[in-house]
Amino acid sequence: MKLASCSKTYGRRTVLRCPALDFAPGRICALAGPNGSGKSTYARLAAGVLTPDGGGRVADETGVIRYMPQKSFPFRMSVEDNIRLFGGDEQRAEELMKALGLGGLRRQRARSLSGGETARMSLARVLMQPCDLLILDEPTAAMDMESAIAAEKLVDDYRKECGCAVLLVTHDLSQARRMADEALFFYQGELWESGAAETVLYRPEKEETRRFLEFYGGR
Amino acid sequence: MQTALQKAIELILSGDRELANILLVTARTCVSSSLISLLIGVPIGIWLGTGRFRGRQALVVIFRTLMGMPPVVCGLLMYMLFSGVGPFRRFKLLFTVTIMIIAQVVLITPLVIANLETYVSSVADTVRETARGLGFGRWKTLLLLSNECIYPIFSTYLLAFARSIAEVGAVSMVGGAIAWKTNVMTTAIMLYTNRGDFTLGIALGIILIAISLLVNIAVTVMQRRLSR
Ligand SMILES: Nc1ncnc2c1ncn2[C@@H]1O[C@H](COP(=O)(O)OP(=O)(O)OP(=O)(O)O)[C@@H](O)[C@H]1O
Ligand SMILES: [Mg+2]
């Protein structure tokens, strides 16, 4: 799936500038970078919920994109209804709820869920149907370790089943290392470094990327 | 005050026919005007809260300003439009309950719009982002957004009802407070007070507040049931 080069400016500040990128089917691409480096902005542009400078679209219209925002909205209904919005497949919903430990919460009002539970519900919701490009903006940031690992496995299975490309925005370096085939590193609104995960996440070329990795005690 | 309370209770128990008529006209006016305002104002409020077109902000400011329109001014405007020299004179609506309802709708609808807009614009972006990310088009997104508005719609209704039942300027101007026809609680209180009958005025005031209390309790219970 090809994404055109794009930029986003608020007022006089350009918060993101990114060259064209290609996301290969069946591969997971991690997107890392410090707070405010433009990760979510890029995810929004790619998902088509934000219009880039100069209008138009970043992704071509042929592929189906599914996107889970950093702040996914729990709709005013039960957990199960949130996952099966407008009559989604019952069996698939059952599978996902079980995998993410939502079975006992199915009848609870979604707005009364805890932060991590809301994130689990949102992930289940976005994985209901196949797509060509799955964009997840820090899906596991609020989850405990056990849920996060379950979520990782679920995303990996989903990718294998429908052969989609995955853009995974994450702060969690060990998660990126576990999951990603490729990696992008954003710094101050620029694509600072990109390439194979083994390079970017272990032996980056740039000083800024190295500093980011060092906070995790990795090298 | 105590005598007024006694009087209020006496009035209710005596089954006074004129009081019954005043209550009926009040109910017809308030319930109709608040519901019609809600029907008109909610869609406009949602549209305004989600819209991203030029002039949106200007419209919001206009409706917020109209929220503060004095009822007498609204009444005067309607009077001029529907009186013997106004452009709408052929409808012959002056001094009827219908024109009272129309005047109140004009008065209250901006309040409904502004109130809904405030709520909708606070959730619209996240709702839209989430819905679009799940592949939903405009209509399903709008449906999901409307579903989020149930609670504020009830609150807004209470506001509309309160303004409707409490105002006197518009209804007296276009309705004329004609006994047995267009006299409502507030205009009746004015009449009795001008006549020097303060006790009766306060007694009506107490009944008015009691009705308001009942409506608020009923709507709040409904709100809690329906917006879980
Ligand atoms: N609507 C907006 N108006 C003005 N500035 C914005 C807007 N949205 C985002 N920004 C700015 O753009 C920059 C990038 O934001 P973005 O949300 O993409 O960061 P991020 O990399 O996702 O950060 P985090 O790790 O905290 O999620 C930030 O500095 C933010 O303040
Ligand atoms: Mg972000």
PDB file of C-alpha atoms in Angstrom, chain B residues 16-208:
ATOM      1  CA  ASP B  16     -61.504  26.572  40.420  1.00  0.00           C
ATOM      2  CA  ARG B  17     -62.558  26.516  36.750  1.00  0.00           C
ATOM      3  CA  GLU B  18     -60.603  29.589  35.759  1.00  0.00           C
ATOM      4  CA  LEU B  19     -57.442  28.226  37.361  1.00  0.00           C
ATOM      5  CA  ALA B  20     -57.949  24.963  35.522  1.00  0.00           C
ATOM      6  CA  ASN B  21     -58.214  26.882  32.275  1.00  0.00           C
ATOM      7  CA  ILE B  22     -55.062  28.877  33.004  1.00  0.00           C
ATOM      8  CA  LEU B  23     -53.193  25.653  33.744  1.00  0.00           C
ATOM      9  CA  LEU B  24     -54.445  24.069  30.544  1.00  0.00           C
ATOM     10  CA  VAL B  25     -53.416  27.022  28.365  1.00  0.00           C
ATOM     11  CA  THR B  26     -50.029  27.117  30.110  1.00  0.00           C
ATOM     12  CA  ALA B  27     -49.473  23.417  29.530  1.00  0.00           C
ATOM     13  CA  ARG B  28     -50.487  23.641  25.877  1.00  0.00           C
ATOM     14  CA  THR B  29     -48.189  26.576  25.264  1.00  0.00           C
ATOM     15  CA  CYS B  30     -45.138  25.340  27.167  1.00  0.00           C
ATOM     16  CA  VAL B  31     -45.195  21.721  26.103  1.00  0.00           C
ATOM     17  CA  SER B  32     -45.773  22.612  22.445  1.00  0.00           C
ATOM     18  CA  SER B  33     -43.209  25.367  22.223  1.00  0.00           C
ATOM     19  CA  SER B  34     -40.488  23.474  24.089  1.00  0.00           C
ATOM     20  CA  LEU B  35     -41.004  20.305  22.056  1.00  0.00           C
ATOM     21  CA  ILE B  36     -41.123  22.134  18.717  1.00  0.00           C
ATOM     22  CA  SER B  37     -37.974  24.080  19.639  1.00  0.00           C
ATOM     23  CA  LEU B  38     -36.284  20.806  20.469  1.00  0.00           C
ATOM     24  CA  LEU B  39     -37.381  19.278  17.167  1.00  0.00           C
ATOM     25  CA  ILE B  40     -36.008  22.216  15.197  1.00  0.00           C
ATOM     26  CA  GLY B  41     -33.001  23.022  17.365  1.00  0.00           C
ATOM     27  CA  VAL B  42     -31.459  19.586  17.919  1.00  0.00           C
ATOM     28  CA  PRO B  43     -30.720  18.779  14.251  1.00  0.00           C
ATOM     29  CA  ILE B  44     -29.400  22.292  13.662  1.00  0.00           C
ATOM     30  CA  GLY B  45     -27.274  22.076  16.810  1.00  0.00           C
ATOM     31  CA  ILE B  46     -25.800  18.724  15.776  1.00  0.00           C
ATOM     32  CA  TRP B  47     -25.183  19.986  12.257  1.00  0.00           C
ATOM     33  CA  LEU B  48     -23.510  23.117  13.572  1.00  0.00           C
ATOM     34  CA  GLY B  49     -21.438  21.149  16.073  1.00  0.00           C
ATOM     35  CA  THR B  50     -20.078  18.764  13.451  1.00  0.00           C
ATOM     36  CA  GLY B  51     -19.884  21.119  10.499  1.00  0.00           C
ATOM     37  CA  ARG B  52     -16.627  22.415   9.128  1.00  0.00           C
ATOM     38  CA  PHE B  53     -17.767  25.132   6.780  1.00  0.00           C
ATOM     39  CA  ARG B  54     -17.056  28.820   6.499  1.00  0.00           C
ATOM     40  CA  GLY B  55     -19.229  30.994   8.668  1.00  0.00           C
ATOM     41  CA  ARG B  56     -19.841  28.261  11.223  1.00  0.00           C
ATOM     42  CA  GLN B  57     -18.310  30.305  14.008  1.00  0.00           C
ATOM     43  CA  ALA B  58     -20.353  33.347  12.996  1.00  0.00           C
ATOM     44  CA  LEU B  59     -23.563  31.295  13.175  1.00  0.00           C
ATOM     45  CA  VAL B  60     -22.601  30.003  16.610  1.00  0.00           C
ATOM     46  CA  VAL B  61     -22.060  33.557  17.857  1.00  0.00           C
ATOM     47  CA  ILE B  62     -25.403  34.661  16.392  1.00  0.00           C
ATOM     48  CA  PHE B  63     -27.335  31.856  18.105  1.00  0.00           C
ATOM     49  CA  ARG B  64     -25.506  32.460  21.377  1.00  0.00           C
ATOM     50  CA  THR B  65     -26.502  36.109  21.163  1.00  0.00           C
ATOM     51  CA  LEU B  66     -30.125  35.248  20.365  1.00  0.00           C
ATOM     52  CA  MET B  67     -30.148  33.102  23.502  1.00  0.00           C
ATOM     53  CA  GLY B  68     -30.152  36.326  25.454  1.00  0.00           C
ATOM     54  CA  MET B  69     -32.947  37.971  23.502  1.00  0.00           C
ATOM     55  CA  PRO B  70     -35.410  39.575  25.922  1.00  0.00           C
ATOM     56  CA  PRO B  71     -38.833  37.895  25.625  1.00  0.00           C
ATOM     57  CA  VAL B  72     -40.599  41.249  25.201  1.00  0.00           C
ATOM     58  CA  VAL B  73     -38.444  42.088  22.223  1.00  0.00           C
ATOM     59  CA  CYS B  74     -39.298  38.753  20.656  1.00  0.00           C
ATOM     60  CA  GLY B  75     -42.974  39.382  21.440  1.00  0.00           C
ATOM     61  CA  LEU B  76     -42.815  42.833  19.949  1.00  0.00           C
ATOM     62  CA  LEU B  77     -41.257  41.476  16.775  1.00  0.00           C
ATOM     63  CA  MET B  78     -43.970  38.858  16.400  1.00  0.00           C
ATOM     64  CA  TYR B  79     -46.605  41.465  17.195  1.00  0.00           C
ATOM     65  CA  MET B  80     -45.354  43.697  14.415  1.00  0.00           C
ATOM     66  CA  LEU B  81     -45.263  40.804  11.938  1.00  0.00           C
ATOM     67  CA  PHE B  82     -48.762  39.547  12.726  1.00  0.00           C
ATOM     68  CA  SER B  83     -50.637  42.739  13.672  1.00  0.00           C
ATOM     69  CA  GLY B  84     -53.109  44.570  11.428  1.00  0.00           C
ATOM     70  CA  VAL B  85     -50.342  46.306   9.537  1.00  0.00           C
ATOM     71  CA  GLY B  86     -47.801  43.477   9.485  1.00  0.00           C
ATOM     72  CA  PRO B  87     -46.970  41.237   6.515  1.00  0.00           C
ATOM     73  CA  PHE B  88     -48.590  38.171   8.141  1.00  0.00           C
ATOM     74  CA  ARG B  89     -51.872  39.819   9.130  1.00  0.00           C
ATOM     75  CA  ARG B  90     -53.954  37.551   6.897  1.00  0.00           C
ATOM     76  CA  PHE B  91     -53.242  34.585   9.191  1.00  0.00           C
ATOM     77  CA  LYS B  92     -55.262  36.368  11.921  1.00  0.00           C
ATOM     78  CA  LEU B  93     -53.155  34.768  14.627  1.00  0.00           C
ATOM     79  CA  LEU B  94     -52.733  37.648  17.038  1.00  0.00           C
ATOM     80  CA  PHE B  95     -54.134  36.924  20.530  1.00  0.00           C
ATOM     81  CA  THR B  96     -54.296  33.158  19.994  1.00  0.00           C
ATOM     82  CA  VAL B  97     -52.400  30.340  21.676  1.00  0.00           C
ATOM     83  CA  THR B  98     -50.843  29.487  18.309  1.00  0.00           C
ATOM     84  CA  ILE B  99     -49.004  32.786  18.042  1.00  0.00           C
ATOM     85  CA  MET B 100     -47.863  32.425  21.648  1.00  0.00           C
ATOM     86  CA  ILE B 101     -46.337  29.086  20.741  1.00  0.00           C
ATOM     87  CA  ILE B 102     -44.704  30.549  17.616  1.00  0.00           C
ATOM     88  CA  ALA B 103     -43.221  33.439  19.581  1.00  0.00           C
ATOM     89  CA  GLN B 104     -41.826  31.070  22.195  1.00  0.00           C
ATOM     90  CA  VAL B 105     -40.361  28.776  19.547  1.00  0.00           C
ATOM     91  CA  VAL B 106     -38.533  31.768  18.081  1.00  0.00           C
ATOM     92  CA  LEU B 107     -37.376  32.663  21.564  1.00  0.00           C
ATOM     93  CA  ILE B 108     -36.248  29.205  22.672  1.00  0.00           C
ATOM     94  CA  THR B 109     -34.825  27.528  19.558  1.00  0.00           C
ATOM     95  CA  PRO B 110     -31.516  29.474  19.673  1.00  0.00           C
ATOM     96  CA  LEU B 111     -31.053  28.244  23.227  1.00  0.00           C
ATOM     97  CA  VAL B 112     -31.492  24.629  22.106  1.00  0.00           C
ATOM     98  CA  ILE B 113     -29.143  25.091  19.155  1.00  0.00           C
ATOM     99  CA  ALA B 114     -26.390  26.766  21.159  1.00  0.00           C
ATOM    100  CA  ASN B 115     -26.617  24.222  23.956  1.00  0.00           C
ATOM    101  CA  LEU B 116     -26.439  21.217  21.636  1.00  0.00           C
ATOM    102  CA  GLU B 117     -23.648  22.763  19.582  1.00  0.00           C
ATOM    103  CA  THR B 118     -21.510  23.156  22.690  1.00  0.00           C
ATOM    104  CA  TYR B 119     -21.826  19.482  23.560  1.00  0.00           C
ATOM    105  CA  VAL B 120     -21.542  18.104  20.050  1.00  0.00           C
ATOM    106  CA  SER B 121     -18.437  20.079  19.140  1.00  0.00           C
ATOM    107  CA  SER B 122     -16.723  18.765  22.267  1.00  0.00           C
ATOM    108  CA  VAL B 123     -17.070  15.111  21.194  1.00  0.00           C
ATOM    109  CA  ALA B 124     -17.396  15.384  17.403  1.00  0.00           C
ATOM    110  CA  ASP B 125     -13.700  15.059  16.573  1.00  0.00           C
ATOM    111  CA  THR B 126     -13.027  11.900  18.581  1.00  0.00           C
ATOM    112  CA  VAL B 127     -16.306  10.309  17.526  1.00  0.00           C
ATOM    113  CA  ARG B 128     -15.610  11.081  13.885  1.00  0.00           C
ATOM    114  CA  GLU B 129     -12.018   9.849  14.089  1.00  0.00           C
ATOM    115  CA  THR B 130     -13.095   6.588  15.690  1.00  0.00           C
ATOM    116  CA  ALA B 131     -16.037   5.994  13.350  1.00  0.00           C
ATOM    117  CA  ARG B 132     -14.123   6.811  10.193  1.00  0.00           C
ATOM    118  CA  GLY B 133     -11.275   4.581  11.352  1.00  0.00           C
ATOM    119  CA  LEU B 134     -13.784   1.722  11.473  1.00  0.00           C
ATOM    120  CA  GLY B 135     -14.799   2.458   7.912  1.00  0.00           C
ATOM    121  CA  PHE B 136     -18.167   4.097   8.594  1.00  0.00           C
ATOM    122  CA  GLY B 137     -19.479   6.727   6.214  1.00  0.00           C
ATOM    123  CA  ARG B 138     -21.176  10.019   6.971  1.00  0.00           C
ATOM    124  CA  TRP B 139     -24.586   8.668   7.946  1.00  0.00           C
ATOM    125  CA  LYS B 140     -23.431   5.989  10.312  1.00  0.00           C
ATOM    126  CA  THR B 141     -21.025   8.470  11.878  1.00  0.00           C
ATOM    127  CA  LEU B 142     -23.887  10.925  12.312  1.00  0.00           C
ATOM    128  CA  LEU B 143     -26.026   8.174  13.823  1.00  0.00           C
ATOM    129  CA  LEU B 144     -23.308   7.288  16.329  1.00  0.00           C
ATOM    130  CA  LEU B 145     -22.857  10.943  17.190  1.00  0.00           C
ATOM    131  CA  SER B 146     -26.597  11.474  17.705  1.00  0.00           C
ATOM    132  CA  ASN B 147     -26.627   8.470  19.986  1.00  0.00           C
ATOM    133  CA  GLU B 148     -24.089  10.273  22.184  1.00  0.00           C
ATOM    134  CA  CYS B 149     -26.434  13.256  22.485  1.00  0.00           C
ATOM    135  CA  ILE B 150     -29.311  11.645  24.399  1.00  0.00           C
ATOM    136  CA  TYR B 151     -28.278  12.944  27.809  1.00  0.00           C
ATOM    137  CA  PRO B 152     -27.641  16.551  26.727  1.00  0.00           C
ATOM    138  CA  ILE B 153     -30.917  16.527  24.765  1.00  0.00           C
ATOM    139  CA  PHE B 154     -32.858  15.892  27.968  1.00  0.00           C
ATOM    140  CA  SER B 155     -30.952  18.597  29.832  1.00  0.00           C
ATOM    141  CA  THR B 156     -31.557  20.985  26.967  1.00  0.00           C
ATOM    142  CA  TYR B 157     -35.253  20.161  27.006  1.00  0.00           C
ATOM    143  CA  LEU B 158     -35.468  21.140  30.659  1.00  0.00           C
ATOM    144  CA  LEU B 159     -33.772  24.423  29.873  1.00  0.00           C
ATOM    145  CA  ALA B 160     -36.219  25.060  27.033  1.00  0.00           C
ATOM    146  CA  PHE B 161     -39.192  24.179  29.203  1.00  0.00           C
ATOM    147  CA  ALA B 162     -37.940  26.406  32.005  1.00  0.00           C
ATOM    148  CA  ARG B 163     -37.543  29.405  29.726  1.00  0.00           C
ATOM    149  CA  SER B 164     -40.943  28.752  28.214  1.00  0.00           C
ATOM    150  CA  ILE B 165     -42.902  28.434  31.441  1.00  0.00           C
ATOM    151  CA  ALA B 166     -41.101  31.297  33.154  1.00  0.00           C
ATOM    152  CA  GLU B 167     -41.269  34.008  30.508  1.00  0.00           C
ATOM    153  CA  VAL B 168     -44.043  36.567  30.439  1.00  0.00           C
ATOM    154  CA  GLY B 169     -42.924  39.186  27.934  1.00  0.00           C
ATOM    155  CA  ALA B 170     -43.540  37.299  24.706  1.00  0.00           C
ATOM    156  CA  VAL B 171     -46.801  35.577  25.644  1.00  0.00           C
ATOM    157  CA  SER B 172     -48.395  38.718  27.047  1.00  0.00           C
ATOM    158  CA  MET B 173     -47.356  40.774  24.038  1.00  0.00           C
ATOM    159  CA  VAL B 174     -48.802  38.478  21.373  1.00  0.00           C
ATOM    160  CA  GLY B 175     -51.379  36.660  23.473  1.00  0.00           C
ATOM    161  CA  GLY B 176     -52.840  39.631  25.281  1.00  0.00           C
ATOM    162  CA  ALA B 177     -53.551  37.644  28.468  1.00  0.00           C
ATOM    163  CA  ILE B 178     -57.224  37.240  27.579  1.00  0.00           C
ATOM    164  CA  ALA B 179     -59.085  35.412  30.322  1.00  0.00           C
ATOM    165  CA  TRP B 180     -60.296  31.927  29.339  1.00  0.00           C
ATOM    166  CA  LYS B 181     -58.283  32.127  26.119  1.00  0.00           C
ATOM    167  CA  THR B 182     -54.645  33.174  26.246  1.00  0.00           C
ATOM    168  CA  ASN B 183     -54.035  33.762  29.921  1.00  0.00           C
ATOM    169  CA  VAL B 184     -51.179  31.654  31.256  1.00  0.00           C
ATOM    170  CA  MET B 185     -49.655  31.354  34.726  1.00  0.00           C
ATOM    171  CA  THR B 186     -47.170  34.169  34.357  1.00  0.00           C
ATOM    172  CA  THR B 187     -49.585  36.620  32.746  1.00  0.00           C
ATOM    173  CA  ALA B 188     -52.190  35.756  35.368  1.00  0.00           C
ATOM    174  CA  ILE B 189     -49.683  36.545  38.132  1.00  0.00           C
ATOM    175  CA  MET B 190     -49.048  39.907  36.487  1.00  0.00           C
ATOM    176  CA  LEU B 191     -52.766  40.623  36.282  1.00  0.00           C
ATOM    177  CA  TYR B 192     -53.490  39.727  39.904  1.00  0.00           C
ATOM    178  CA  THR B 193     -50.486  41.734  41.072  1.00  0.00           C
ATOM    179  CA  ASN B 194     -51.571  44.795  39.091  1.00  0.00           C
ATOM    180  CA  ARG B 195     -54.996  44.376  40.656  1.00  0.00           C
ATOM    181  CA  GLY B 196     -53.329  44.429  44.069  1.00  0.00           C
ATOM    182  CA  ASP B 197     -54.115  40.796  44.836  1.00  0.00           C
ATOM    183  CA  PHE B 198     -50.614  39.799  45.943  1.00  0.00           C
ATOM    184  CA  THR B 199     -51.701  36.683  47.824  1.00  0.00           C
ATOM    185  CA  LEU B 200     -53.342  35.203  44.771  1.00  0.00           C
ATOM    186  CA  GLY B 201     -50.293  36.118  42.709  1.00  0.00           C
ATOM    187  CA  ILE B 202     -47.949  34.342  45.082  1.00  0.00           C
ATOM    188  CA  ALA B 203     -50.295  31.376  45.289  1.00  0.00           C
ATOM    189  CA  LEU B 204     -50.082  31.024  41.504  1.00  0.00           C
ATOM    190  CA  GLY B 205     -46.316  31.421  41.717  1.00  0.00           C
ATOM    191  CA  ILE B 206     -46.132  28.529  44.153  1.00  0.00           C
ATOM    192  CA  ILE B 207     -48.226  26.353  41.835  1.00  0.00           C
ATOM    193  CA  LEU B 208     -45.979  27.332  38.913  1.00  0.00           C
TER     194      LEU B 208
END
